[in-house]
Short mmCIF file of C-alpha atoms in Angstrom, two decimals:
data_model
loop_
_atom_site.label_atom_id
_atom_site.label_comp_id
_atom_site.label_asym_id
_atom_site.label_seq_id
_atom_site.Cartn_x
_atom_site.Cartn_y
_atom_site.Cartn_z
CA UNK A 740 90.29 69.84 111.54
CA UNK A 741 89.88 70.15 107.77
CA UNK A 742 91.20 73.44 105.04
CA UNK A 743 89.16 75.99 105.20
CA UNK A 744 87.14 75.92 101.44
CA UNK A 745 87.84 78.71 98.68
CA UNK A 746 84.55 80.25 99.99
CA UNK A 747 85.98 80.50 103.51
CA UNK A 748 89.55 81.90 102.79
CA UNK A 749 88.18 84.68 100.96
CA UNK A 750 85.89 85.60 104.28
CA UNK A 751 88.74 85.19 106.12
CA UNK A 752 90.84 87.71 104.01
CA UNK A 753 88.22 89.59 103.26
CA UNK A 754 87.81 90.05 106.96
CA UNK A 755 91.32 90.50 107.41
CA UNK A 756 91.67 93.57 104.33
CA UNK A 757 88.41 95.43 106.17
CA UNK A 758 90.41 95.47 110.26
CA UNK A 759 93.84 96.62 108.52
CA UNK A 760 92.17 99.58 106.53
CA UNK A 761 89.77 100.43 109.08
CA UNK A 762 93.77 100.61 111.34
CA UNK A 763 94.98 102.62 108.85
CA UNK A 764 92.57 104.70 108.52
CA UNK A 765 92.47 105.28 112.36
CA UNK A 766 95.77 105.66 113.12
CA UNK A 767 96.11 102.43 114.43
CA UNK A 768 93.11 102.99 117.54
CA UNK A 769 91.83 99.15 117.63
CA UNK A 770 88.86 100.62 119.60
CA UNK A 771 87.46 102.37 116.32
CA UNK A 772 87.95 98.72 114.50
CA UNK A 773 86.09 96.20 117.31
CA UNK A 774 83.42 95.66 115.25
CA UNK A 775 85.63 94.43 112.32
CA UNK A 776 87.71 92.78 114.51
CA UNK A 777 85.28 90.58 115.81
CA UNK A 778 84.18 89.96 112.48
CA UNK A 779 88.00 88.82 111.04
CA UNK A 780 88.08 86.99 114.33
CA UNK A 781 84.75 84.97 113.16
CA UNK A 782 85.67 84.55 110.00
CA UNK A 783 89.65 82.95 110.22
CA UNK A 784 91.08 79.79 111.70
CA UNK A 785 92.59 81.21 115.08
CA UNK A 786 96.56 80.05 113.57
CA UNK A 787 95.65 82.37 110.97
CA UNK A 788 94.32 85.22 113.51
CA UNK A 789 98.41 85.15 114.63
CA UNK A 790 100.07 84.70 111.78
CA UNK A 791 97.98 88.25 110.72
CA UNK A 792 98.49 90.28 113.63
CA UNK A 793 102.30 89.09 113.54
CA UNK A 794 102.72 90.23 109.56
CA UNK A 795 101.10 93.24 110.44
CA UNK A 796 103.32 94.18 112.61
CA UNK A 797 106.28 92.97 110.90
CA UNK A 798 105.46 94.89 107.74
CA UNK A 799 104.36 98.41 110.24
CA UNK A 800 108.22 97.80 111.24
CA UNK A 801 109.12 97.11 108.05
CA UNK A 802 107.76 100.18 106.84
CA UNK A 803 108.97 102.57 109.18
CA UNK A 804 112.89 100.56 109.03
CA UNK A 805 112.86 101.11 105.03
CA UNK A 806 111.48 104.96 105.90
CA UNK A 807 113.91 105.93 107.95
CA UNK A 808 111.91 106.34 110.90
CA UNK A 809 112.81 103.53 112.96
CA UNK A 810 114.76 104.38 116.47
CA UNK A 811 116.00 101.61 117.98
CA UNK A 812 115.50 101.69 122.00
CA UNK A 813 118.42 102.49 124.14
CA UNK A 814 120.62 99.87 125.60
CA UNK A 815 119.37 99.15 129.10
CA UNK A 816 122.67 99.82 131.58
CA UNK A 817 123.58 97.11 133.52
CA UNK A 818 124.83 97.99 137.65
#
């Protein structure tokens, strides 16, 4: 598989940015952003989509952690 051209990369990043913006505006309610998700998936290679999804999760975690809002889960009690 050949690497995406500059135009294809820009289309992918633009679709990703629009999708992420929608998620931010709709407080992570992905159902409001289905069309943008579809556009994102059709504009980007599958590996990039996986990477960007993980990256967003990490960035949201980091944002909460740095703001002091992260609450670790309670350890489970083993019997």
